[in-house]
């Protein structure tokens, strides 16, 4: 496959991951977006902020590009990272602002992938010495994997929050279908209780 084909594949997967992330937070109220949903403090809006920060770093800043998000992402210094500032959102920033930031970063990283060769050399200073010299294409794979992993976290948190499940592949499965399905799994687990 040539660079154009790989570029199309990578941007397609990245677009799909972006849609999954945004779908998982759609329609959730301000409080539920922000509150800790796990013992470690994981929250929906914090994951979105984290993903925007990571993607901006890898697919915009490291390849030497700039975007509107440069001025907005102020929590990626050493002091902020020490207190996990990228994993939660303080009250001065609205959820709409975080979603707009994520969408802006998605557009900027997509532009990077469309405009630079995938073989563009990139150095990731915080990676181990033997692997820090890499390419834009490999960074895209890294970001796609990270985004997909967190999209799964978001789906599970959202389901626990209000019962809403991701729609992909679940058409025709109503509440009754899911109740029966869950009851069957629970009955099988009871054999080991």
PDB file of N, CA, C and O in Angstrom, residues 90-167:
ATOM      1  N   UNK A  90     -11.781  21.801  36.005  1.00  0.00           N
ATOM      2  CA  UNK A  90     -12.244  22.678  37.081  1.00  0.00           C
ATOM      3  C   UNK A  90     -13.467  23.475  36.614  1.00  0.00           C
ATOM      4  O   UNK A  90     -13.768  23.546  35.430  1.00  0.00           O
ATOM      5  N   UNK A  91     -14.168  24.040  37.582  1.00  0.00           N
ATOM      6  CA  UNK A  91     -15.465  24.663  37.317  1.00  0.00           C
ATOM      7  C   UNK A  91     -15.411  25.863  36.377  1.00  0.00           C
ATOM      8  O   UNK A  91     -16.430  26.266  35.823  1.00  0.00           O
ATOM      9  N   UNK A  92     -14.233  26.433  36.155  1.00  0.00           N
ATOM     10  CA  UNK A  92     -14.151  27.601  35.282  1.00  0.00           C
ATOM     11  C   UNK A  92     -14.226  27.234  33.796  1.00  0.00           C
ATOM     12  O   UNK A  92     -14.406  28.108  32.952  1.00  0.00           O
ATOM     13  N   UNK A  93     -14.111  25.967  33.477  1.00  0.00           N
ATOM     14  CA  UNK A  93     -14.156  25.514  32.079  1.00  0.00           C
ATOM     15  C   UNK A  93     -15.445  24.728  31.870  1.00  0.00           C
ATOM     16  O   UNK A  93     -15.726  23.771  32.597  1.00  0.00           O
ATOM     17  N   UNK A  94     -16.245  25.132  30.900  1.00  0.00           N
ATOM     18  CA  UNK A  94     -17.509  24.443  30.653  1.00  0.00           C
ATOM     19  C   UNK A  94     -17.279  23.160  29.856  1.00  0.00           C
ATOM     20  O   UNK A  94     -16.258  23.000  29.184  1.00  0.00           O
ATOM     21  N   UNK A  95     -18.260  22.291  29.921  1.00  0.00           N
ATOM     22  CA  UNK A  95     -18.168  21.057  29.135  1.00  0.00           C
ATOM     23  C   UNK A  95     -18.167  21.391  27.645  1.00  0.00           C
ATOM     24  O   UNK A  95     -17.463  20.745  26.863  1.00  0.00           O
ATOM     25  N   UNK A  96     -18.897  22.406  27.261  1.00  0.00           N
ATOM     26  CA  UNK A  96     -18.907  22.817  25.850  1.00  0.00           C
ATOM     27  C   UNK A  96     -17.516  23.234  25.395  1.00  0.00           C
ATOM     28  O   UNK A  96     -17.112  22.953  24.262  1.00  0.00           O
ATOM     29  N   UNK A  97     -16.771  23.905  26.273  1.00  0.00           N
ATOM     30  CA  UNK A  97     -15.402  24.306  25.936  1.00  0.00           C
ATOM     31  C   UNK A  97     -14.483  23.097  25.776  1.00  0.00           C
ATOM     32  O   UNK A  97     -13.642  23.059  24.886  1.00  0.00           O
ATOM     33  N   UNK A  98     -14.645  22.102  26.641  1.00  0.00           N
ATOM     34  CA  UNK A  98     -13.821  20.888  26.543  1.00  0.00           C
ATOM     35  C   UNK A  98     -14.158  20.128  25.264  1.00  0.00           C
ATOM     36  O   UNK A  98     -13.259  19.674  24.550  1.00  0.00           O
ATOM     37  N   UNK A  99     -15.435  20.015  24.953  1.00  0.00           N
ATOM     38  CA  UNK A  99     -15.853  19.326  23.726  1.00  0.00           C
ATOM     39  C   UNK A  99     -15.353  20.085  22.503  1.00  0.00           C
ATOM     40  O   UNK A  99     -14.862  19.482  21.546  1.00  0.00           O
ATOM     41  N   UNK A 100     -15.438  21.412  22.531  1.00  0.00           N
ATOM     42  CA  UNK A 100     -14.926  22.223  21.420  1.00  0.00           C
ATOM     43  C   UNK A 100     -13.413  22.062  21.287  1.00  0.00           C
ATOM     44  O   UNK A 100     -12.882  21.984  20.170  1.00  0.00           O
ATOM     45  N   UNK A 101     -12.709  22.001  22.414  1.00  0.00           N
ATOM     46  CA  UNK A 101     -11.265  21.769  22.381  1.00  0.00           C
ATOM     47  C   UNK A 101     -10.966  20.421  21.728  1.00  0.00           C
ATOM     48  O   UNK A 101     -10.112  20.336  20.845  1.00  0.00           O
ATOM     49  N   UNK A 102     -11.665  19.390  22.146  1.00  0.00           N
ATOM     50  CA  UNK A 102     -11.439  18.053  21.586  1.00  0.00           C
ATOM     51  C   UNK A 102     -11.696  18.050  20.079  1.00  0.00           C
ATOM     52  O   UNK A 102     -10.908  17.508  19.308  1.00  0.00           O
ATOM     53  N   UNK A 103     -12.782  18.679  19.676  1.00  0.00           N
ATOM     54  CA  UNK A 103     -13.126  18.746  18.255  1.00  0.00           C
ATOM     55  C   UNK A 103     -12.081  19.535  17.470  1.00  0.00           C
ATOM     56  O   UNK A 103     -11.694  19.150  16.360  1.00  0.00           O
ATOM     57  N   UNK A 104     -11.589  20.620  18.055  1.00  0.00           N
ATOM     58  CA  UNK A 104     -10.543  21.427  17.414  1.00  0.00           C
ATOM     59  C   UNK A 104      -9.256  20.633  17.246  1.00  0.00           C
ATOM     60  O   UNK A 104      -8.627  20.658  16.183  1.00  0.00           O
ATOM     61  N   UNK A 105      -8.860  19.908  18.289  1.00  0.00           N
ATOM     62  CA  UNK A 105      -7.661  19.084  18.214  1.00  0.00           C
ATOM     63  C   UNK A 105      -7.842  17.988  17.164  1.00  0.00           C
ATOM     64  O   UNK A 105      -6.916  17.701  16.390  1.00  0.00           O
ATOM     65  N   UNK A 106      -9.015  17.401  17.115  1.00  0.00           N
ATOM     66  CA  UNK A 106      -9.285  16.362  16.114  1.00  0.00           C
ATOM     67  C   UNK A 106      -9.080  16.919  14.705  1.00  0.00           C
ATOM     68  O   UNK A 106      -8.466  16.264  13.849  1.00  0.00           O
ATOM     69  N   UNK A 107      -9.561  18.121  14.462  1.00  0.00           N
ATOM     70  CA  UNK A 107      -9.377  18.742  13.149  1.00  0.00           C
ATOM     71  C   UNK A 107      -7.924  19.042  12.848  1.00  0.00           C
ATOM     72  O   UNK A 107      -7.438  18.822  11.727  1.00  0.00           O
ATOM     73  N   UNK A 108      -7.198  19.524  13.853  1.00  0.00           N
ATOM     74  CA  UNK A 108      -5.776  19.848  13.660  1.00  0.00           C
ATOM     75  C   UNK A 108      -4.945  18.595  13.418  1.00  0.00           C
ATOM     76  O   UNK A 108      -4.055  18.582  12.558  1.00  0.00           O
ATOM     77  N   UNK A 109      -5.235  17.537  14.135  1.00  0.00           N
ATOM     78  CA  UNK A 109      -4.455  16.308  13.935  1.00  0.00           C
ATOM     79  C   UNK A 109      -4.794  15.666  12.602  1.00  0.00           C
ATOM     80  O   UNK A 109      -3.919  15.123  11.921  1.00  0.00           O
ATOM     81  N   UNK A 110      -6.052  15.760  12.208  1.00  0.00           N
ATOM     82  CA  UNK A 110      -6.428  15.235  10.893  1.00  0.00           C
ATOM     83  C   UNK A 110      -5.690  16.000   9.791  1.00  0.00           C
ATOM     84  O   UNK A 110      -5.197  15.417   8.823  1.00  0.00           O
ATOM     85  N   UNK A 111      -5.595  17.323   9.948  1.00  0.00           N
ATOM     86  CA  UNK A 111      -4.859  18.141   8.972  1.00  0.00           C
ATOM     87  C   UNK A 111      -3.392  17.726   8.915  1.00  0.00           C
ATOM     88  O   UNK A 111      -2.798  17.657   7.830  1.00  0.00           O
ATOM     89  N   UNK A 112      -2.801  17.433  10.069  1.00  0.00           N
ATOM     90  CA  UNK A 112      -1.419  16.961  10.096  1.00  0.00           C
ATOM     91  C   UNK A 112      -1.287  15.688   9.270  1.00  0.00           C
ATOM     92  O   UNK A 112      -0.378  15.564   8.438  1.00  0.00           O
ATOM     93  N   UNK A 113      -2.193  14.755   9.496  1.00  0.00           N
ATOM     94  CA  UNK A 113      -2.124  13.474   8.776  1.00  0.00           C
ATOM     95  C   UNK A 113      -2.390  13.636   7.280  1.00  0.00           C
ATOM     96  O   UNK A 113      -1.882  12.863   6.472  1.00  0.00           O
ATOM     97  N   UNK A 114      -3.178  14.621   6.915  1.00  0.00           N
ATOM     98  CA  UNK A 114      -3.467  14.842   5.492  1.00  0.00           C
ATOM     99  C   UNK A 114      -2.344  15.596   4.783  1.00  0.00           C
ATOM    100  O   UNK A 114      -2.154  15.430   3.590  1.00  0.00           O
ATOM    101  N   UNK A 115      -1.600  16.422   5.521  1.00  0.00           N
ATOM    102  CA  UNK A 115      -0.636  17.325   4.886  1.00  0.00           C
ATOM    103  C   UNK A 115       0.826  16.889   4.991  1.00  0.00           C
ATOM    104  O   UNK A 115       1.649  17.320   4.191  1.00  0.00           O
ATOM    105  N   UNK A 116       1.159  16.067   5.974  1.00  0.00           N
ATOM    106  CA  UNK A 116       2.545  15.631   6.130  1.00  0.00           C
ATOM    107  C   UNK A 116       2.692  14.163   5.723  1.00  0.00           C
ATOM    108  O   UNK A 116       1.772  13.369   5.958  1.00  0.00           O
ATOM    109  N   UNK A 117       3.824  13.782   5.183  1.00  0.00           N
ATOM    110  CA  UNK A 117       4.050  12.368   4.873  1.00  0.00           C
ATOM    111  C   UNK A 117       4.053  11.535   6.158  1.00  0.00           C
ATOM    112  O   UNK A 117       4.540  11.996   7.203  1.00  0.00           O
ATOM    113  N   UNK A 118       3.516  10.345   6.081  1.00  0.00           N
ATOM    114  CA  UNK A 118       3.489   9.476   7.253  1.00  0.00           C
ATOM    115  C   UNK A 118       4.900   9.112   7.717  1.00  0.00           C
ATOM    116  O   UNK A 118       5.117   8.788   8.877  1.00  0.00           O
ATOM    117  N   UNK A 119       5.862   9.197   6.825  1.00  0.00           N
ATOM    118  CA  UNK A 119       7.258   8.892   7.162  1.00  0.00           C
ATOM    119  C   UNK A 119       7.972  10.075   7.815  1.00  0.00           C
ATOM    120  O   UNK A 119       9.158   9.983   8.136  1.00  0.00           O
ATOM    121  N   UNK A 120       7.270  11.187   8.048  1.00  0.00           N
ATOM    122  CA  UNK A 120       7.879  12.347   8.698  1.00  0.00           C
ATOM    123  C   UNK A 120       8.521  11.917  10.014  1.00  0.00           C
ATOM    124  O   UNK A 120       7.873  11.300  10.863  1.00  0.00           O
ATOM    125  N   UNK A 121       9.789  12.238  10.176  1.00  0.00           N
ATOM    126  CA  UNK A 121      10.510  11.886  11.404  1.00  0.00           C
ATOM    127  C   UNK A 121      10.027  12.742  12.567  1.00  0.00           C
ATOM    128  O   UNK A 121       9.881  13.955  12.436  1.00  0.00           O
ATOM    129  N   UNK A 122       9.765  12.086  13.691  1.00  0.00           N
ATOM    130  CA  UNK A 122       9.308  12.764  14.898  1.00  0.00           C
ATOM    131  C   UNK A 122      10.055  12.162  16.087  1.00  0.00           C
ATOM    132  O   UNK A 122      10.231  10.949  16.151  1.00  0.00           O
ATOM    133  N   UNK A 123      10.461  13.015  17.009  1.00  0.00           N
ATOM    134  CA  UNK A 123      11.114  12.554  18.234  1.00  0.00           C
ATOM    135  C   UNK A 123      10.188  12.809  19.409  1.00  0.00           C
ATOM    136  O   UNK A 123       9.662  13.909  19.570  1.00  0.00           O
ATOM    137  N   UNK A 124       9.978  11.772  20.214  1.00  0.00           N
ATOM    138  CA  UNK A 124       9.150  11.879  21.416  1.00  0.00           C
ATOM    139  C   UNK A 124      10.099  11.890  22.615  1.00  0.00           C
ATOM    140  O   UNK A 124      10.573  10.844  23.042  1.00  0.00           O
ATOM    141  N   UNK A 125      10.400  13.075  23.157  1.00  0.00           N
ATOM    142  CA  UNK A 125      11.439  13.192  24.181  1.00  0.00           C
ATOM    143  C   UNK A 125      11.174  12.376  25.444  1.00  0.00           C
ATOM    144  O   UNK A 125      12.108  11.986  26.131  1.00  0.00           O
ATOM    145  N   UNK A 126       9.920  12.116  25.786  1.00  0.00           N
ATOM    146  CA  UNK A 126       9.609  11.406  27.033  1.00  0.00           C
ATOM    147  C   UNK A 126       9.578   9.891  26.854  1.00  0.00           C
ATOM    148  O   UNK A 126       9.402   9.167  27.814  1.00  0.00           O
ATOM    149  N   UNK A 127       9.752   9.396  25.621  1.00  0.00           N
ATOM    150  CA  UNK A 127       9.854   7.952  25.412  1.00  0.00           C
ATOM    151  C   UNK A 127      11.279   7.499  25.709  1.00  0.00           C
ATOM    152  O   UNK A 127      12.217   8.302  25.706  1.00  0.00           O
ATOM    153  N   UNK A 128      11.453   6.211  25.909  1.00  0.00           N
ATOM    154  CA  UNK A 128      12.787   5.659  26.156  1.00  0.00           C
ATOM    155  C   UNK A 128      13.683   5.926  24.951  1.00  0.00           C
ATOM    156  O   UNK A 128      13.225   5.951  23.811  1.00  0.00           O
ATOM    157  N   UNK A 129      14.973   6.087  25.228  1.00  0.00           N
ATOM    158  CA  UNK A 129      15.945   6.492  24.207  1.00  0.00           C
ATOM    159  C   UNK A 129      15.907   5.611  22.962  1.00  0.00           C
ATOM    160  O   UNK A 129      15.971   6.121  21.840  1.00  0.00           O
ATOM    161  N   UNK A 130      15.751   4.320  23.138  1.00  0.00           N
ATOM    162  CA  UNK A 130      15.790   3.422  21.977  1.00  0.00           C
ATOM    163  C   UNK A 130      14.539   3.483  21.099  1.00  0.00           C
ATOM    164  O   UNK A 130      14.542   3.005  19.968  1.00  0.00           O
ATOM    165  N   UNK A 131      13.471   4.112  21.577  1.00  0.00           N
ATOM    166  CA  UNK A 131      12.253   4.167  20.763  1.00  0.00           C
ATOM    167  C   UNK A 131      11.742   5.577  20.516  1.00  0.00           C
ATOM    168  O   UNK A 131      10.717   5.752  19.861  1.00  0.00           O
ATOM    169  N   UNK A 132      12.429   6.591  21.005  1.00  0.00           N
ATOM    170  CA  UNK A 132      11.891   7.955  20.899  1.00  0.00           C
ATOM    171  C   UNK A 132      11.942   8.535  19.491  1.00  0.00           C
ATOM    172  O   UNK A 132      11.193   9.445  19.178  1.00  0.00           O
ATOM    173  N   UNK A 133      12.814   8.044  18.638  1.00  0.00           N
ATOM    174  CA  UNK A 133      12.840   8.504  17.247  1.00  0.00           C
ATOM    175  C   UNK A 133      11.902   7.625  16.436  1.00  0.00           C
ATOM    176  O   UNK A 133      12.123   6.424  16.290  1.00  0.00           O
ATOM    177  N   UNK A 134      10.841   8.232  15.939  1.00  0.00           N
ATOM    178  CA  UNK A 134       9.781   7.472  15.283  1.00  0.00           C
ATOM    179  C   UNK A 134       9.259   8.253  14.081  1.00  0.00           C
ATOM    180  O   UNK A 134       9.910   9.168  13.597  1.00  0.00           O
ATOM    181  N   UNK A 135       8.080   7.895  13.610  1.00  0.00           N
ATOM    182  CA  UNK A 135       7.479   8.573  12.459  1.00  0.00           C
ATOM    183  C   UNK A 135       6.069   9.048  12.799  1.00  0.00           C
ATOM    184  O   UNK A 135       5.443   8.537  13.743  1.00  0.00           O
ATOM    185  N   UNK A 136       5.578   9.952  12.011  1.00  0.00           N
ATOM    186  CA  UNK A 136       4.211  10.435  12.173  1.00  0.00           C
ATOM    187  C   UNK A 136       3.213   9.283  12.055  1.00  0.00           C
ATOM    188  O   UNK A 136       2.258   9.199  12.832  1.00  0.00           O
ATOM    189  N   UNK A 137       3.433   8.389  11.125  1.00  0.00           N
ATOM    190  CA  UNK A 137       2.522   7.254  10.949  1.00  0.00           C
ATOM    191  C   UNK A 137       2.423   6.402  12.202  1.00  0.00           C
ATOM    192  O   UNK A 137       1.320   5.996  12.599  1.00  0.00           O
ATOM    193  N   UNK A 138       3.548   6.129  12.841  1.00  0.00           N
ATOM    194  CA  UNK A 138       3.520   5.335  14.067  1.00  0.00           C
ATOM    195  C   UNK A 138       2.883   6.106  15.217  1.00  0.00           C
ATOM    196  O   UNK A 138       2.190   5.518  16.056  1.00  0.00           O
ATOM    197  N   UNK A 139       3.065   7.414  15.248  1.00  0.00           N
ATOM    198  CA  UNK A 139       2.385   8.215  16.272  1.00  0.00           C
ATOM    199  C   UNK A 139       0.871   8.192  16.053  1.00  0.00           C
ATOM    200  O   UNK A 139       0.104   8.164  17.017  1.00  0.00           O
ATOM    201  N   UNK A 140       0.454   8.182  14.800  1.00  0.00           N
ATOM    202  CA  UNK A 140      -0.986   8.089  14.513  1.00  0.00           C
ATOM    203  C   UNK A 140      -1.550   6.781  15.050  1.00  0.00           C
ATOM    204  O   UNK A 140      -2.632   6.765  15.663  1.00  0.00           O
ATOM    205  N   UNK A 141      -0.827   5.691  14.846  1.00  0.00           N
ATOM    206  CA  UNK A 141      -1.269   4.399  15.385  1.00  0.00           C
ATOM    207  C   UNK A 141      -1.351   4.476  16.909  1.00  0.00           C
ATOM    208  O   UNK A 141      -2.319   4.000  17.521  1.00  0.00           O
ATOM    209  N   UNK A 142      -0.358   5.090  17.542  1.00  0.00           N
ATOM    210  CA  UNK A 142      -0.340   5.250  18.995  1.00  0.00           C
ATOM    211  C   UNK A 142      -1.584   6.023  19.471  1.00  0.00           C
ATOM    212  O   UNK A 142      -2.264   5.608  20.419  1.00  0.00           O
ATOM    213  N   UNK A 143      -1.896   7.122  18.810  1.00  0.00           N
ATOM    214  CA  UNK A 143      -3.042   7.947  19.209  1.00  0.00           C
ATOM    215  C   UNK A 143      -4.357   7.214  18.947  1.00  0.00           C
ATOM    216  O   UNK A 143      -5.279   7.274  19.771  1.00  0.00           O
ATOM    217  N   UNK A 144      -4.463   6.506  17.838  1.00  0.00           N
ATOM    218  CA  UNK A 144      -5.682   5.744  17.551  1.00  0.00           C
ATOM    219  C   UNK A 144      -5.905   4.694  18.638  1.00  0.00           C
ATOM    220  O   UNK A 144      -7.021   4.533  19.143  1.00  0.00           O
ATOM    221  N   UNK A 145      -4.846   3.985  19.024  1.00  0.00           N
ATOM    222  CA  UNK A 145      -4.966   2.964  20.068  1.00  0.00           C
ATOM    223  C   UNK A 145      -5.392   3.595  21.394  1.00  0.00           C
ATOM    224  O   UNK A 145      -6.287   3.084  22.084  1.00  0.00           O
ATOM    225  N   UNK A 146      -4.765   4.700  21.754  1.00  0.00           N
ATOM    226  CA  UNK A 146      -5.100   5.389  23.008  1.00  0.00           C
ATOM    227  C   UNK A 146      -6.550   5.874  22.983  1.00  0.00           C
ATOM    228  O   UNK A 146      -7.296   5.718  23.955  1.00  0.00           O
ATOM    229  N   UNK A 147      -6.974   6.446  21.873  1.00  0.00           N
ATOM    230  CA  UNK A 147      -8.337   6.968  21.771  1.00  0.00           C
ATOM    231  C   UNK A 147      -9.355   5.834  21.823  1.00  0.00           C
ATOM    232  O   UNK A 147     -10.375   5.939  22.516  1.00  0.00           O
ATOM    233  N   UNK A 148      -9.089   4.745  21.125  1.00  0.00           N
ATOM    234  CA  UNK A 148     -10.008   3.604  21.133  1.00  0.00           C
ATOM    235  C   UNK A 148     -10.125   3.009  22.535  1.00  0.00           C
ATOM    236  O   UNK A 148     -11.229   2.658  22.983  1.00  0.00           O
ATOM    237  N   UNK A 149      -9.005   2.898  23.236  1.00  0.00           N
ATOM    238  CA  UNK A 149      -9.029   2.360  24.596  1.00  0.00           C
ATOM    239  C   UNK A 149      -9.900   3.233  25.492  1.00  0.00           C
ATOM    240  O   UNK A 149     -10.763   2.737  26.224  1.00  0.00           O
ATOM    241  N   UNK A 150      -9.691   4.542  25.423  1.00  0.00           N
ATOM    242  CA  UNK A 150     -10.477   5.441  26.266  1.00  0.00           C
ATOM    243  C   UNK A 150     -11.936   5.545  25.804  1.00  0.00           C
ATOM    244  O   UNK A 150     -12.822   5.768  26.639  1.00  0.00           O
ATOM    245  N   UNK A 151     -12.195   5.356  24.528  1.00  0.00           N
ATOM    246  CA  UNK A 151     -13.589   5.323  24.058  1.00  0.00           C
ATOM    247  C   UNK A 151     -14.323   4.159  24.714  1.00  0.00           C
ATOM    248  O   UNK A 151     -15.490   4.288  25.104  1.00  0.00           O
ATOM    249  N   UNK A 152     -13.634   3.035  24.873  1.00  0.00           N
ATOM    250  CA  UNK A 152     -14.223   1.891  25.581  1.00  0.00           C
ATOM    251  C   UNK A 152     -14.505   2.217  27.035  1.00  0.00           C
ATOM    252  O   UNK A 152     -15.563   1.862  27.574  1.00  0.00           O
ATOM    253  N   UNK A 153     -13.562   2.914  27.685  1.00  0.00           N
ATOM    254  CA  UNK A 153     -13.794   3.341  29.066  1.00  0.00           C
ATOM    255  C   UNK A 153     -15.032   4.233  29.138  1.00  0.00           C
ATOM    256  O   UNK A 153     -15.881   4.066  30.017  1.00  0.00           O
ATOM    257  N   UNK A 154     -15.106   5.191  28.212  1.00  0.00           N
ATOM    258  CA  UNK A 154     -16.243   6.111  28.195  1.00  0.00           C
ATOM    259  C   UNK A 154     -17.564   5.370  28.013  1.00  0.00           C
ATOM    260  O   UNK A 154     -18.559   5.684  28.677  1.00  0.00           O
ATOM    261  N   UNK A 155     -17.593   4.390  27.115  1.00  0.00           N
ATOM    262  CA  UNK A 155     -18.817   3.608  26.896  1.00  0.00           C
ATOM    263  C   UNK A 155     -19.259   2.902  28.172  1.00  0.00           C
ATOM    264  O   UNK A 155     -20.440   2.907  28.523  1.00  0.00           O
ATOM    265  N   UNK A 156     -18.309   2.290  28.864  1.00  0.00           N
ATOM    266  CA  UNK A 156     -18.648   1.567  30.098  1.00  0.00           C
ATOM    267  C   UNK A 156     -19.119   2.532  31.177  1.00  0.00           C
ATOM    268  O   UNK A 156     -20.129   2.286  31.850  1.00  0.00           O
ATOM    269  N   UNK A 157     -18.419   3.654  31.340  1.00  0.00           N
ATOM    270  CA  UNK A 157     -18.844   4.632  32.336  1.00  0.00           C
ATOM    271  C   UNK A 157     -20.230   5.176  32.017  1.00  0.00           C
ATOM    272  O   UNK A 157     -21.067   5.328  32.908  1.00  0.00           O
ATOM    273  N   UNK A 158     -20.478   5.448  30.753  1.00  0.00           N
ATOM    274  CA  UNK A 158     -21.786   5.969  30.359  1.00  0.00           C
ATOM    275  C   UNK A 158     -22.877   4.939  30.621  1.00  0.00           C
ATOM    276  O   UNK A 158     -23.957   5.264  31.120  1.00  0.00           O
ATOM    277  N   UNK A 159     -22.607   3.686  30.313  1.00  0.00           N
ATOM    278  CA  UNK A 159     -23.601   2.641  30.559  1.00  0.00           C
ATOM    279  C   UNK A 159     -23.906   2.528  32.051  1.00  0.00           C
ATOM    280  O   UNK A 159     -25.058   2.385  32.453  1.00  0.00           O
ATOM    281  N   UNK A 160     -22.889   2.607  32.890  1.00  0.00           N
ATOM    282  CA  UNK A 160     -23.111   2.546  34.333  1.00  0.00           C
ATOM    283  C   UNK A 160     -23.836   3.786  34.844  1.00  0.00           C
ATOM    284  O   UNK A 160     -24.590   3.711  35.801  1.00  0.00           O
ATOM    285  N   UNK A 161     -23.617   4.894  34.182  1.00  0.00           N
ATOM    286  CA  UNK A 161     -24.217   6.158  34.605  1.00  0.00           C
ATOM    287  C   UNK A 161     -25.717   6.197  34.339  1.00  0.00           C
ATOM    288  O   UNK A 161     -26.510   6.501  35.223  1.00  0.00           O
ATOM    289  N   UNK A 162     -26.096   5.881  33.099  1.00  0.00           N
ATOM    290  CA  UNK A 162     -27.515   6.023  32.764  1.00  0.00           C
ATOM    291  C   UNK A 162     -28.077   4.878  31.916  1.00  0.00           C
ATOM    292  O   UNK A 162     -29.184   4.981  31.391  1.00  0.00           O
ATOM    293  N   UNK A 163     -27.312   3.807  31.777  1.00  0.00           N
ATOM    294  CA  UNK A 163     -27.815   2.641  31.046  1.00  0.00           C
ATOM    295  C   UNK A 163     -27.693   2.727  29.540  1.00  0.00           C
ATOM    296  O   UNK A 163     -27.997   1.770  28.830  1.00  0.00           O
ATOM    297  N   UNK A 164     -27.241   3.856  29.018  1.00  0.00           N
ATOM    298  CA  UNK A 164     -27.121   4.021  27.577  1.00  0.00           C
ATOM    299  C   UNK A 164     -25.913   3.239  27.068  1.00  0.00           C
ATOM    300  O   UNK A 164     -24.856   3.268  27.652  1.00  0.00           O
ATOM    301  N   UNK A 165     -26.132   2.510  25.995  1.00  0.00           N
ATOM    302  CA  UNK A 165     -25.034   1.747  25.413  1.00  0.00           C
ATOM    303  C   UNK A 165     -24.689   2.299  24.044  1.00  0.00           C
ATOM    304  O   UNK A 165     -25.510   2.941  23.397  1.00  0.00           O
ATOM    305  N   UNK A 166     -23.455   2.030  23.625  1.00  0.00           N
ATOM    306  CA  UNK A 166     -23.043   2.440  22.280  1.00  0.00           C
ATOM    307  C   UNK A 166     -23.977   1.778  21.280  1.00  0.00           C
ATOM    308  O   UNK A 166     -24.407   0.639  21.471  1.00  0.00           O
ATOM    309  N   UNK A 167     -24.288   2.475  20.206  1.00  0.00           N
ATOM    310  CA  UNK A 167     -25.297   1.988  19.272  1.00  0.00           C
ATOM    311  C   UNK A 167     -24.780   1.011  18.224  1.00  0.00           C
ATOM    312  O   UNK A 167     -25.544   0.256  17.662  1.00  0.00           O
TER     313      UNK A 167
END
